[in-house]
JSON list of C-alpha atoms in Angstrom, two decimals:
[
{"chain": "A", "resi": 477, "resn": "ALA", "atom": "CA", "xyz": [0.52, -12.79, -3.60]},
{"chain": "A", "resi": 478, "resn": "GLN", "atom": "CA", "xyz": [4.38, -11.78, -4.57]},
{"chain": "A", "resi": 479, "resn": "SER", "atom": "CA", "xyz": [6.98, -11.58, -2.28]},
{"chain": "A", "resi": 480, "resn": "VAL", "atom": "CA", "xyz": [11.26, -10.47, -2.69]},
{"chain": "A", "resi": 481, "resn": "THR", "atom": "CA", "xyz": [13.73, -11.46, -0.41]},
{"chain": "A", "resi": 482, "resn": "GLN", "atom": "CA", "xyz": [16.83, -9.77, -0.19]},
{"chain": "A", "resi": 483, "resn": "LEU", "atom": "CA", "xyz": [19.34, -11.86, 1.43]},
{"chain": "A", "resi": 484, "resn": "ASP", "atom": "CA", "xyz": [22.39, -8.58, 2.30]},
{"chain": "A", "resi": 485, "resn": "SER", "atom": "CA", "xyz": [21.58, -5.69, 3.87]},
{"chain": "A", "resi": 486, "resn": "GLN", "atom": "CA", "xyz": [24.80, -4.82, 3.42]},
{"chain": "A", "resi": 487, "resn": "VAL", "atom": "CA", "xyz": [27.29, -5.57, 1.01]},
{"chain": "A", "resi": 488, "resn": "PRO", "atom": "CA", "xyz": [31.06, -3.99, 1.88]},
{"chain": "A", "resi": 489, "resn": "VAL", "atom": "CA", "xyz": [33.42, -5.11, -1.52]},
{"chain": "A", "resi": 490, "resn": "PHE", "atom": "CA", "xyz": [36.84, -3.49, -2.56]},
{"chain": "A", "resi": 491, "resn": "GLU", "atom": "CA", "xyz": [37.52, -1.34, -5.83]},
{"chain": "A", "resi": 492, "resn": "GLU", "atom": "CA", "xyz": [37.64, -3.38, -8.62]},
{"chain": "A", "resi": 493, "resn": "ALA", "atom": "CA", "xyz": [36.54, -6.85, -7.31]},
{"chain": "A", "resi": 494, "resn": "PRO", "atom": "CA", "xyz": [33.29, -8.74, -8.72]},
{"chain": "A", "resi": 495, "resn": "VAL", "atom": "CA", "xyz": [29.93, -8.74, -6.48]},
{"chain": "A", "resi": 496, "resn": "GLU", "atom": "CA", "xyz": [27.09, -10.15, -5.95]},
{"chain": "A", "resi": 497, "resn": "LEU", "atom": "CA", "xyz": [23.77, -9.08, -5.25]},
{"chain": "A", "resi": 498, "resn": "ARG", "atom": "CA", "xyz": [21.04, -11.84, -3.90]},
{"chain": "A", "resi": 499, "resn": "CYS", "atom": "CA", "xyz": [17.89, -11.74, -4.79]},
{"chain": "A", "resi": 500, "resn": "ASN", "atom": "CA", "xyz": [15.00, -14.26, -4.40]},
{"chain": "A", "resi": 501, "resn": "TYR", "atom": "CA", "xyz": [11.47, -14.12, -5.04]},
{"chain": "A", "resi": 502, "resn": "SER", "atom": "CA", "xyz": [7.49, -15.96, -4.61]},
{"chain": "A", "resi": 503, "resn": "SER", "atom": "CA", "xyz": [4.86, -16.13, -6.83]},
{"chain": "A", "resi": 504, "resn": "SER", "atom": "CA", "xyz": [3.00, -18.90, -8.29]},
{"chain": "A", "resi": 505, "resn": "VAL", "atom": "CA", "xyz": [2.74, -17.45, -11.25]},
{"chain": "A", "resi": 506, "resn": "SER", "atom": "CA", "xyz": [5.33, -15.87, -13.91]},
{"chain": "A", "resi": 507, "resn": "VAL", "atom": "CA", "xyz": [6.89, -12.84, -12.87]},
{"chain": "A", "resi": 508, "resn": "TYR", "atom": "CA", "xyz": [8.45, -9.49, -14.61]},
{"chain": "A", "resi": 509, "resn": "LEU", "atom": "CA", "xyz": [11.76, -8.80, -12.35]},
{"chain": "A", "resi": 510, "resn": "PHE", "atom": "CA", "xyz": [13.93, -5.62, -12.03]},
{"chain": "A", "resi": 511, "resn": "TRP", "atom": "CA", "xyz": [16.73, -4.21, -10.24]},
{"chain": "A", "resi": 512, "resn": "TYR", "atom": "CA", "xyz": [16.70, -0.42, -9.74]},
{"chain": "A", "resi": 513, "resn": "VAL", "atom": "CA", "xyz": [19.33, 1.69, -8.00]},
{"chain": "A", "resi": 514, "resn": "GLN", "atom": "CA", "xyz": [18.82, 4.25, -5.72]},
{"chain": "A", "resi": 515, "resn": "TYR", "atom": "CA", "xyz": [22.20, 6.52, -5.37]},
{"chain": "A", "resi": 516, "resn": "PRO", "atom": "CA", "xyz": [22.17, 9.16, -2.06]},
{"chain": "A", "resi": 517, "resn": "ASN", "atom": "CA", "xyz": [19.71, 11.49, -2.41]},
{"chain": "A", "resi": 518, "resn": "GLN", "atom": "CA", "xyz": [18.11, 10.46, -6.10]},
{"chain": "A", "resi": 519, "resn": "GLY", "atom": "CA", "xyz": [14.95, 8.74, -6.70]},
{"chain": "A", "resi": 520, "resn": "LEU", "atom": "CA", "xyz": [15.29, 5.06, -8.10]},
{"chain": "A", "resi": 521, "resn": "GLN", "atom": "CA", "xyz": [16.68, 3.86, -11.57]},
{"chain": "A", "resi": 522, "resn": "LEU", "atom": "CA", "xyz": [16.18, 0.97, -13.49]},
{"chain": "A", "resi": 523, "resn": "LEU", "atom": "CA", "xyz": [19.18, -1.07, -13.83]},
{"chain": "A", "resi": 524, "resn": "LEU", "atom": "CA", "xyz": [17.99, -3.66, -15.77]},
{"chain": "A", "resi": 525, "resn": "LYS", "atom": "CA", "xyz": [14.96, -6.10, -16.03]},
{"chain": "A", "resi": 526, "resn": "TYR", "atom": "CA", "xyz": [13.95, -9.82, -17.39]},
{"chain": "A", "resi": 527, "resn": "LEU", "atom": "CA", "xyz": [10.53, -9.86, -19.04]},
{"chain": "A", "resi": 528, "resn": "SER", "atom": "CA", "xyz": [10.61, -12.55, -21.01]},
{"chain": "A", "resi": 529, "resn": "GLY", "atom": "CA", "xyz": [13.53, -14.67, -23.46]},
{"chain": "A", "resi": 530, "resn": "SER", "atom": "CA", "xyz": [17.28, -14.56, -22.24]},
{"chain": "A", "resi": 531, "resn": "THR", "atom": "CA", "xyz": [17.60, -15.99, -18.67]},
{"chain": "A", "resi": 532, "resn": "LEU", "atom": "CA", "xyz": [20.90, -13.60, -18.80]},
{"chain": "A", "resi": 533, "resn": "VAL", "atom": "CA", "xyz": [19.60, -9.44, -19.09]},
{"chain": "A", "resi": 534, "resn": "LYS", "atom": "CA", "xyz": [22.24, -6.95, -19.02]},
{"chain": "A", "resi": 535, "resn": "GLY", "atom": "CA", "xyz": [21.97, -3.67, -17.72]},
{"chain": "A", "resi": 536, "resn": "ILE", "atom": "CA", "xyz": [23.22, -0.26, -17.68]},
{"chain": "A", "resi": 537, "resn": "ASN", "atom": "CA", "xyz": [27.02, 0.95, -16.04]},
{"chain": "A", "resi": 538, "resn": "GLY", "atom": "CA", "xyz": [27.78, -2.93, -17.15]},
{"chain": "A", "resi": 539, "resn": "PHE", "atom": "CA", "xyz": [26.03, -4.42, -14.75]},
{"chain": "A", "resi": 540, "resn": "GLU", "atom": "CA", "xyz": [24.29, -8.11, -15.08]},
{"chain": "A", "resi": 541, "resn": "ALA", "atom": "CA", "xyz": [21.14, -10.28, -13.71]},
{"chain": "A", "resi": 542, "resn": "GLU", "atom": "CA", "xyz": [20.34, -13.55, -14.28]},
{"chain": "A", "resi": 543, "resn": "PHE", "atom": "CA", "xyz": [16.92, -15.42, -13.50]},
{"chain": "A", "resi": 544, "resn": "ASN", "atom": "CA", "xyz": [16.64, -18.50, -12.25]},
{"chain": "A", "resi": 545, "resn": "LYS", "atom": "CA", "xyz": [13.47, -19.78, -12.36]},
{"chain": "A", "resi": 546, "resn": "SER", "atom": "CA", "xyz": [13.94, -23.39, -10.31]},
{"chain": "A", "resi": 547, "resn": "GLN", "atom": "CA", "xyz": [15.87, -20.80, -7.73]},
{"chain": "A", "resi": 548, "resn": "THR", "atom": "CA", "xyz": [13.26, -18.57, -7.65]},
{"chain": "A", "resi": 549, "resn": "SER", "atom": "CA", "xyz": [16.19, -15.91, -8.51]},
{"chain": "A", "resi": 550, "resn": "PHE", "atom": "CA", "xyz": [17.18, -12.90, -9.93]},
{"chain": "A", "resi": 551, "resn": "HIS", "atom": "CA", "xyz": [20.54, -12.41, -8.83]},
{"chain": "A", "resi": 552, "resn": "LEU", "atom": "CA", "xyz": [22.71, -8.82, -9.74]},
{"chain": "A", "resi": 553, "resn": "ARG", "atom": "CA", "xyz": [26.35, -9.25, -10.46]},
{"chain": "A", "resi": 554, "resn": "LYS", "atom": "CA", "xyz": [28.68, -7.00, -11.91]},
{"chain": "A", "resi": 555, "resn": "PRO", "atom": "CA", "xyz": [32.65, -8.45, -12.20]},
{"chain": "A", "resi": 556, "resn": "SER", "atom": "CA", "xyz": [34.20, -5.15, -11.38]},
{"chain": "A", "resi": 557, "resn": "VAL", "atom": "CA", "xyz": [32.86, -2.36, -9.22]},
{"chain": "A", "resi": 558, "resn": "HIS", "atom": "CA", "xyz": [34.08, 1.00, -9.33]},
{"chain": "A", "resi": 559, "resn": "ILE", "atom": "CA", "xyz": [33.64, 3.74, -6.24]},
{"chain": "A", "resi": 560, "resn": "SER", "atom": "CA", "xyz": [30.73, 5.07, -7.87]},
{"chain": "A", "resi": 561, "resn": "ASP", "atom": "CA", "xyz": [28.79, 2.12, -7.62]},
{"chain": "A", "resi": 562, "resn": "THR", "atom": "CA", "xyz": [28.20, 3.16, -3.62]},
{"chain": "A", "resi": 563, "resn": "ALA", "atom": "CA", "xyz": [24.56, 3.14, -3.18]},
{"chain": "A", "resi": 564, "resn": "GLU", "atom": "CA", "xyz": [21.62, 0.67, -2.56]},
{"chain": "A", "resi": 565, "resn": "TYR", "atom": "CA", "xyz": [20.18, -1.60, -4.83]},
{"chain": "A", "resi": 566, "resn": "PHE", "atom": "CA", "xyz": [16.88, -2.85, -4.96]},
{"chain": "A", "resi": 567, "resn": "CYS", "atom": "CA", "xyz": [14.66, -6.03, -6.84]},
{"chain": "A", "resi": 568, "resn": "ALA", "atom": "CA", "xyz": [11.79, -5.69, -7.39]},
{"chain": "A", "resi": 569, "resn": "VAL", "atom": "CA", "xyz": [8.73, -7.85, -9.40]},
{"chain": "A", "resi": 570, "resn": "THR", "atom": "CA", "xyz": [5.50, -7.83, -10.65]},
{"chain": "A", "resi": 571, "resn": "ILE", "atom": "CA", "xyz": [3.35, -10.47, -11.86]},
{"chain": "A", "resi": 572, "resn": "SER", "atom": "CA", "xyz": [1.35, -11.66, -15.05]},
{"chain": "A", "resi": 573, "resn": "GLY", "atom": "CA", "xyz": [-2.25, -10.95, -14.95]},
{"chain": "A", "resi": 574, "resn": "GLY", "atom": "CA", "xyz": [-2.57, -10.33, -11.23]},
{"chain": "A", "resi": 575, "resn": "SER", "atom": "CA", "xyz": [-1.39, -6.86, -8.95]},
{"chain": "A", "resi": 576, "resn": "TYR", "atom": "CA", "xyz": [0.75, -4.82, -11.32]},
{"chain": "A", "resi": 577, "resn": "ILE", "atom": "CA", "xyz": [2.01, -3.07, -8.22]},
{"chain": "A", "resi": 578, "resn": "PRO", "atom": "CA", "xyz": [5.44, -3.08, -8.02]},
{"chain": "A", "resi": 579, "resn": "THR", "atom": "CA", "xyz": [6.63, -4.78, -4.91]},
{"chain": "A", "resi": 580, "resn": "PHE", "atom": "CA", "xyz": [10.42, -4.15, -3.66]},
{"chain": "A", "resi": 581, "resn": "GLY", "atom": "CA", "xyz": [12.64, -6.31, -1.66]},
{"chain": "A", "resi": 582, "resn": "ARG", "atom": "CA", "xyz": [14.08, -4.05, 1.35]},
{"chain": "A", "resi": 583, "resn": "GLY", "atom": "CA", "xyz": [16.91, -2.91, -0.24]},
{"chain": "A", "resi": 584, "resn": "THR", "atom": "CA", "xyz": [21.01, -4.06, -0.67]},
{"chain": "A", "resi": 585, "resn": "SER", "atom": "CA", "xyz": [23.55, -1.49, 0.40]},
{"chain": "A", "resi": 586, "resn": "LEU", "atom": "CA", "xyz": [26.72, -1.34, -1.55]},
{"chain": "A", "resi": 587, "resn": "ILE", "atom": "CA", "xyz": [29.44, -0.14, -0.37]},
{"chain": "A", "resi": 588, "resn": "VAL", "atom": "CA", "xyz": [32.75, -0.17, -2.35]},
{"chain": "A", "resi": 589, "resn": "HIS", "atom": "CA", "xyz": [35.91, 1.11, -0.77]},
{"chain": "A", "resi": 590, "resn": "PRO", "atom": "CA", "xyz": [38.84, 2.55, -2.45]},
{"chain": "B", "resi": 1074, "resn": "ASP", "atom": "CA", "xyz": [12.10, 17.53, -19.33]},
{"chain": "B", "resi": 1075, "resn": "THR", "atom": "CA", "xyz": [11.65, 16.20, -16.25]},
{"chain": "B", "resi": 1076, "resn": "ALA", "atom": "CA", "xyz": [9.81, 12.52, -16.33]},
{"chain": "B", "resi": 1077, "resn": "VAL", "atom": "CA", "xyz": [8.41, 12.31, -12.87]},
{"chain": "B", "resi": 1078, "resn": "SER", "atom": "CA", "xyz": [8.27, 15.75, -11.42]},
{"chain": "B", "resi": 1079, "resn": "GLN", "atom": "CA", "xyz": [7.80, 15.56, -7.03]},
{"chain": "B", "resi": 1080, "resn": "THR", "atom": "CA", "xyz": [7.50, 19.09, -5.59]},
{"chain": "B", "resi": 1081, "resn": "PRO", "atom": "CA", "xyz": [8.76, 20.02, -2.69]},
{"chain": "B", "resi": 1082, "resn": "LYS", "atom": "CA", "xyz": [12.04, 18.06, -2.10]},
{"chain": "B", "resi": 1083, "resn": "TYR", "atom": "CA", "xyz": [12.38, 19.18, 1.38]},
{"chain": "B", "resi": 1084, "resn": "LEU", "atom": "CA", "xyz": [9.44, 19.75, 3.76]},
{"chain": "B", "resi": 1085, "resn": "VAL", "atom": "CA", "xyz": [9.02, 20.99, 7.23]},
{"chain": "B", "resi": 1086, "resn": "THR", "atom": "CA", "xyz": [6.48, 20.88, 9.62]},
{"chain": "B", "resi": 1087, "resn": "GLN", "atom": "CA", "xyz": [5.00, 20.93, 12.91]},
{"chain": "B", "resi": 1088, "resn": "MET", "atom": "CA", "xyz": [2.58, 18.24, 14.18]},
{"chain": "B", "resi": 1089, "resn": "GLY", "atom": "CA", "xyz": [-0.87, 18.06, 13.77]},
{"chain": "B", "resi": 1090, "resn": "ASN", "atom": "CA", "xyz": [-0.43, 20.39, 10.12]},
{"chain": "B", "resi": 1091, "resn": "ASP", "atom": "CA", "xyz": [-1.92, 19.41, 6.84]},
{"chain": "B", "resi": 1092, "resn": "LYS", "atom": "CA", "xyz": [0.77, 19.49, 3.44]},
{"chain": "B", "resi": 1093, "resn": "SER", "atom": "CA", "xyz": [0.45, 18.09, 0.40]},
{"chain": "B", "resi": 1094, "resn": "ILE", "atom": "CA", "xyz": [2.52, 17.23, -1.72]},
{"chain": "B", "resi": 1095, "resn": "LYS", "atom": "CA", "xyz": [2.74, 17.29, -6.11]},
{"chain": "B", "resi": 1096, "resn": "CYS", "atom": "CA", "xyz": [3.27, 15.07, -8.01]},
{"chain": "B", "resi": 1097, "resn": "GLU", "atom": "CA", "xyz": [3.38, 15.41, -12.00]},
{"chain": "B", "resi": 1098, "resn": "GLN", "atom": "CA", "xyz": [4.57, 12.82, -14.54]},
{"chain": "B", "resi": 1099, "resn": "ASN", "atom": "CA", "xyz": [5.04, 13.48, -19.27]},
{"chain": "B", "resi": 1100, "resn": "LEU", "atom": "CA", "xyz": [5.20, 9.87, -19.89]},
{"chain": "B", "resi": 1101, "resn": "GLY", "atom": "CA", "xyz": [1.90, 9.53, -20.82]},
{"chain": "B", "resi": 1102, "resn": "HIS", "atom": "CA", "xyz": [1.52, 6.39, -17.78]},
{"chain": "B", "resi": 1103, "resn": "ASP", "atom": "CA", "xyz": [-1.59, 5.51, -17.09]},
{"chain": "B", "resi": 1104, "resn": "THR", "atom": "CA", "xyz": [-0.81, 4.50, -13.62]},
{"chain": "B", "resi": 1105, "resn": "MET", "atom": "CA", "xyz": [0.97, 6.28, -10.80]},
{"chain": "B", "resi": 1106, "resn": "TYR", "atom": "CA", "xyz": [1.78, 5.28, -7.15]},
{"chain": "B", "resi": 1107, "resn": "TRP", "atom": "CA", "xyz": [3.07, 6.78, -3.71]},
{"chain": "B", "resi": 1108, "resn": "TYR", "atom": "CA", "xyz": [5.30, 4.76, -1.88]},
{"chain": "B", "resi": 1109, "resn": "LYS", "atom": "CA", "xyz": [6.82, 5.80, 1.76]},
{"chain": "B", "resi": 1110, "resn": "GLN", "atom": "CA", "xyz": [10.21, 5.05, 2.05]},
{"chain": "B", "resi": 1111, "resn": "ASP", "atom": "CA", "xyz": [11.51, 4.84, 6.06]},
{"chain": "B", "resi": 1112, "resn": "SER", "atom": "CA", "xyz": [14.60, 5.24, 7.58]},
{"chain": "B", "resi": 1113, "resn": "LYS", "atom": "CA", "xyz": [15.88, 1.98, 6.38]},
{"chain": "B", "resi": 1114, "resn": "LYS", "atom": "CA", "xyz": [14.79, 2.52, 2.96]},
{"chain": "B", "resi": 1115, "resn": "PHE", "atom": "CA", "xyz": [12.39, 0.30, 3.10]},
{"chain": "B", "resi": 1116, "resn": "LEU", "atom": "CA", "xyz": [9.72, 0.88, -0.10]},
{"chain": "B", "resi": 1117, "resn": "LYS", "atom": "CA", "xyz": [6.37, 0.80, 0.86]},
{"chain": "B", "resi": 1118, "resn": "ILE", "atom": "CA", "xyz": [3.84, 0.99, -0.98]},
{"chain": "B", "resi": 1119, "resn": "MET", "atom": "CA", "xyz": [0.99, 3.59, -0.69]},
{"chain": "B", "resi": 1120, "resn": "PHE", "atom": "CA", "xyz": [-1.57, 4.31, -3.53]},
{"chain": "B", "resi": 1121, "resn": "SER", "atom": "CA", "xyz": [-1.54, 3.47, -7.35]},
{"chain": "B", "resi": 1122, "resn": "TYR", "atom": "CA", "xyz": [-4.07, 5.07, -9.15]},
{"chain": "B", "resi": 1123, "resn": "ASN", "atom": "CA", "xyz": [-4.79, 4.83, -12.85]},
{"chain": "B", "resi": 1124, "resn": "ASN", "atom": "CA", "xyz": [-7.78, 5.94, -14.79]},
{"chain": "B", "resi": 1125, "resn": "LYS", "atom": "CA", "xyz": [-10.69, 4.01, -13.12]},
{"chain": "B", "resi": 1126, "resn": "GLU", "atom": "CA", "xyz": [-8.91, 2.17, -10.11]},
{"chain": "B", "resi": 1127, "resn": "LEU", "atom": "CA", "xyz": [-7.46, 2.98, -6.83]},
{"chain": "B", "resi": 1128, "resn": "ILE", "atom": "CA", "xyz": [-5.82, 1.12, -4.91]},
{"chain": "B", "resi": 1129, "resn": "ILE", "atom": "CA", "xyz": [-5.10, 1.58, -1.15]},
{"chain": "B", "resi": 1130, "resn": "ASN", "atom": "CA", "xyz": [-2.64, 0.32, 0.77]},
{"chain": "B", "resi": 1131, "resn": "GLU", "atom": "CA", "xyz": [-5.36, -0.71, 3.65]},
{"chain": "B", "resi": 1132, "resn": "THR", "atom": "CA", "xyz": [-1.90, -0.24, 6.11]},
{"chain": "B", "resi": 1133, "resn": "VAL", "atom": "CA", "xyz": [-1.84, 3.80, 5.26]},
{"chain": "B", "resi": 1134, "resn": "PRO", "atom": "CA", "xyz": [-4.06, 5.50, 7.60]},
{"chain": "B", "resi": 1135, "resn": "ASN", "atom": "CA", "xyz": [-6.87, 7.73, 6.43]},
{"chain": "B", "resi": 1136, "resn": "ARG", "atom": "CA", "xyz": [-5.29, 10.80, 7.29]},
{"chain": "B", "resi": 1137, "resn": "PHE", "atom": "CA", "xyz": [-3.46, 9.90, 3.85]},
{"chain": "B", "resi": 1138, "resn": "SER", "atom": "CA", "xyz": [-5.41, 11.08, 0.97]},
{"chain": "B", "resi": 1139, "resn": "PRO", "atom": "CA", "xyz": [-4.45, 11.02, -2.77]},
{"chain": "B", "resi": 1140, "resn": "LYS", "atom": "CA", "xyz": [-5.63, 13.61, -5.54]},
{"chain": "B", "resi": 1141, "resn": "SER", "atom": "CA", "xyz": [-5.31, 13.01, -9.05]},
{"chain": "B", "resi": 1142, "resn": "PRO", "atom": "CA", "xyz": [-6.71, 16.11, -11.41]},
{"chain": "B", "resi": 1143, "resn": "ASP", "atom": "CA", "xyz": [-6.37, 14.69, -13.72]},
{"chain": "B", "resi": 1144, "resn": "LYS", "atom": "CA", "xyz": [-4.44, 11.56, -15.56]},
{"chain": "B", "resi": 1145, "resn": "ALA", "atom": "CA", "xyz": [-0.35, 12.98, -15.04]},
{"chain": "B", "resi": 1146, "resn": "HIS", "atom": "CA", "xyz": [-0.85, 14.15, -11.48]},
{"chain": "B", "resi": 1147, "resn": "LEU", "atom": "CA", "xyz": [-1.12, 12.43, -8.26]},
{"chain": "B", "resi": 1148, "resn": "ASN", "atom": "CA", "xyz": [-0.95, 14.60, -5.79]},
{"chain": "B", "resi": 1149, "resn": "LEU", "atom": "CA", "xyz": [-0.39, 13.61, -1.55]},
{"chain": "B", "resi": 1150, "resn": "HIS", "atom": "CA", "xyz": [-2.52, 15.50, 1.16]},
{"chain": "B", "resi": 1151, "resn": "ILE", "atom": "CA", "xyz": [-1.45, 14.69, 4.41]},
{"chain": "B", "resi": 1152, "resn": "ASN", "atom": "CA", "xyz": [-4.25, 15.64, 7.63]},
{"chain": "B", "resi": 1153, "resn": "SER", "atom": "CA", "xyz": [-3.22, 15.69, 11.17]},
{"chain": "B", "resi": 1154, "resn": "LEU", "atom": "CA", "xyz": [0.64, 15.48, 10.57]},
{"chain": "B", "resi": 1155, "resn": "GLU", "atom": "CA", "xyz": [1.94, 12.77, 12.96]},
{"chain": "B", "resi": 1156, "resn": "LEU", "atom": "CA", "xyz": [5.78, 12.56, 14.49]},
{"chain": "B", "resi": 1157, "resn": "GLY", "atom": "CA", "xyz": [6.12, 9.14, 12.49]},
{"chain": "B", "resi": 1158, "resn": "ASP", "atom": "CA", "xyz": [5.01, 10.27, 8.87]},
{"chain": "B", "resi": 1159, "resn": "SER", "atom": "CA", "xyz": [8.58, 11.62, 8.61]},
{"chain": "B", "resi": 1160, "resn": "ALA", "atom": "CA", "xyz": [9.74, 9.84, 5.70]},
{"chain": "B", "resi": 1161, "resn": "VAL", "atom": "CA", "xyz": [10.70, 10.17, 1.94]},
{"chain": "B", "resi": 1162, "resn": "TYR", "atom": "CA", "xyz": [7.79, 9.91, 0.05]},
{"chain": "B", "resi": 1163, "resn": "PHE", "atom": "CA", "xyz": [8.21, 9.15, -3.85]},
{"chain": "B", "resi": 1164, "resn": "CYS", "atom": "CA", "xyz": [6.07, 9.29, -6.86]},
{"chain": "B", "resi": 1165, "resn": "ALA", "atom": "CA", "xyz": [6.41, 6.79, -9.39]},
{"chain": "B", "resi": 1166, "resn": "SER", "atom": "CA", "xyz": [4.52, 5.89, -12.68]},
{"chain": "B", "resi": 1167, "resn": "ASN", "atom": "CA", "xyz": [4.62, 3.12, -15.25]},
{"chain": "B", "resi": 1168, "resn": "ARG", "atom": "CA", "xyz": [2.54, 2.07, -18.70]},
{"chain": "B", "resi": 1169, "resn": "GLY", "atom": "CA", "xyz": [2.10, -2.00, -17.52]},
{"chain": "B", "resi": 1170, "resn": "ARG", "atom": "CA", "xyz": [3.01, -4.54, -14.89]},
{"chain": "B", "resi": 1171, "resn": "ASN", "atom": "CA", "xyz": [5.70, -5.55, -17.30]},
{"chain": "B", "resi": 1172, "resn": "THR", "atom": "CA", "xyz": [7.33, -2.16, -17.51]},
{"chain": "B", "resi": 1173, "resn": "GLU", "atom": "CA", "xyz": [9.59, -0.43, -15.16]},
{"chain": "B", "resi": 1174, "resn": "ALA", "atom": "CA", "xyz": [8.67, 2.63, -13.04]},
{"chain": "B", "resi": 1175, "resn": "PHE", "atom": "CA", "xyz": [9.86, 6.00, -13.68]},
{"chain": "B", "resi": 1176, "resn": "PHE", "atom": "CA", "xyz": [10.70, 7.57, -10.29]},
{"chain": "B", "resi": 1177, "resn": "GLY", "atom": "CA", "xyz": [10.68, 11.44, -8.56]},
{"chain": "B", "resi": 1178, "resn": "GLN", "atom": "CA", "xyz": [13.29, 12.61, -6.55]},
{"chain": "B", "resi": 1179, "resn": "GLY", "atom": "CA", "xyz": [11.49, 12.05, -3.51]},
{"chain": "B", "resi": 1180, "resn": "THR", "atom": "CA", "xyz": [10.19, 14.23, -1.44]},
{"chain": "B", "resi": 1181, "resn": "ARG", "atom": "CA", "xyz": [11.91, 14.66, 2.27]},
{"chain": "B", "resi": 1182, "resn": "LEU", "atom": "CA", "xyz": [9.44, 15.10, 4.70]},
{"chain": "B", "resi": 1183, "resn": "THR", "atom": "CA", "xyz": [10.01, 15.83, 8.51]},
{"chain": "B", "resi": 1184, "resn": "VAL", "atom": "CA", "xyz": [7.65, 16.41, 11.45]},
{"chain": "B", "resi": 1185, "resn": "VAL", "atom": "CA", "xyz": [8.64, 18.06, 14.16]}
]
């Protein structure tokens, strides 16, 4: 079965600083990878996804992520964060040819300070 | 024009009661899910359902049961509510394993 590890439960950062949120997955087969954001008291919404092709994926709100198959990682990055980026971020995976149920990591709380 | 809608948004009830949470999606998706998000924000899959198959997470108590009157609806019924059932419950749907899931706004259940 697949699994997802988000290595940091909380990432504090100052406004306009760069940020990286880490995600590693475990699967013996090809995967599809997703990053979602959850603002307070709201549901999850998609930031970006990797299905195939270019390993660098660009998403909404200036976020991007890079798929690294050898390191089984899909880290999320933003070069300059805003206060409004404060939220919970979830990495998720589904596997090719297997269970279609998305498996989520435990989430990383991004806290942007002024 | 909400894609995935859940009702109610908040639900406060006493231990031992039976309650239902409704979910509807207007995206034409084949698969719907229920997730439970605990106080530490962890998302745990409870059920997934498409036209032909119900998959139940074996760790979910049988007091929880999904009911799907049609492809666009997947309701969650909970019997004999317990304090530990307090959480935020999310409904979601997608078209297949290589597509993103769309989430409802969540239902915050508080059992007192």
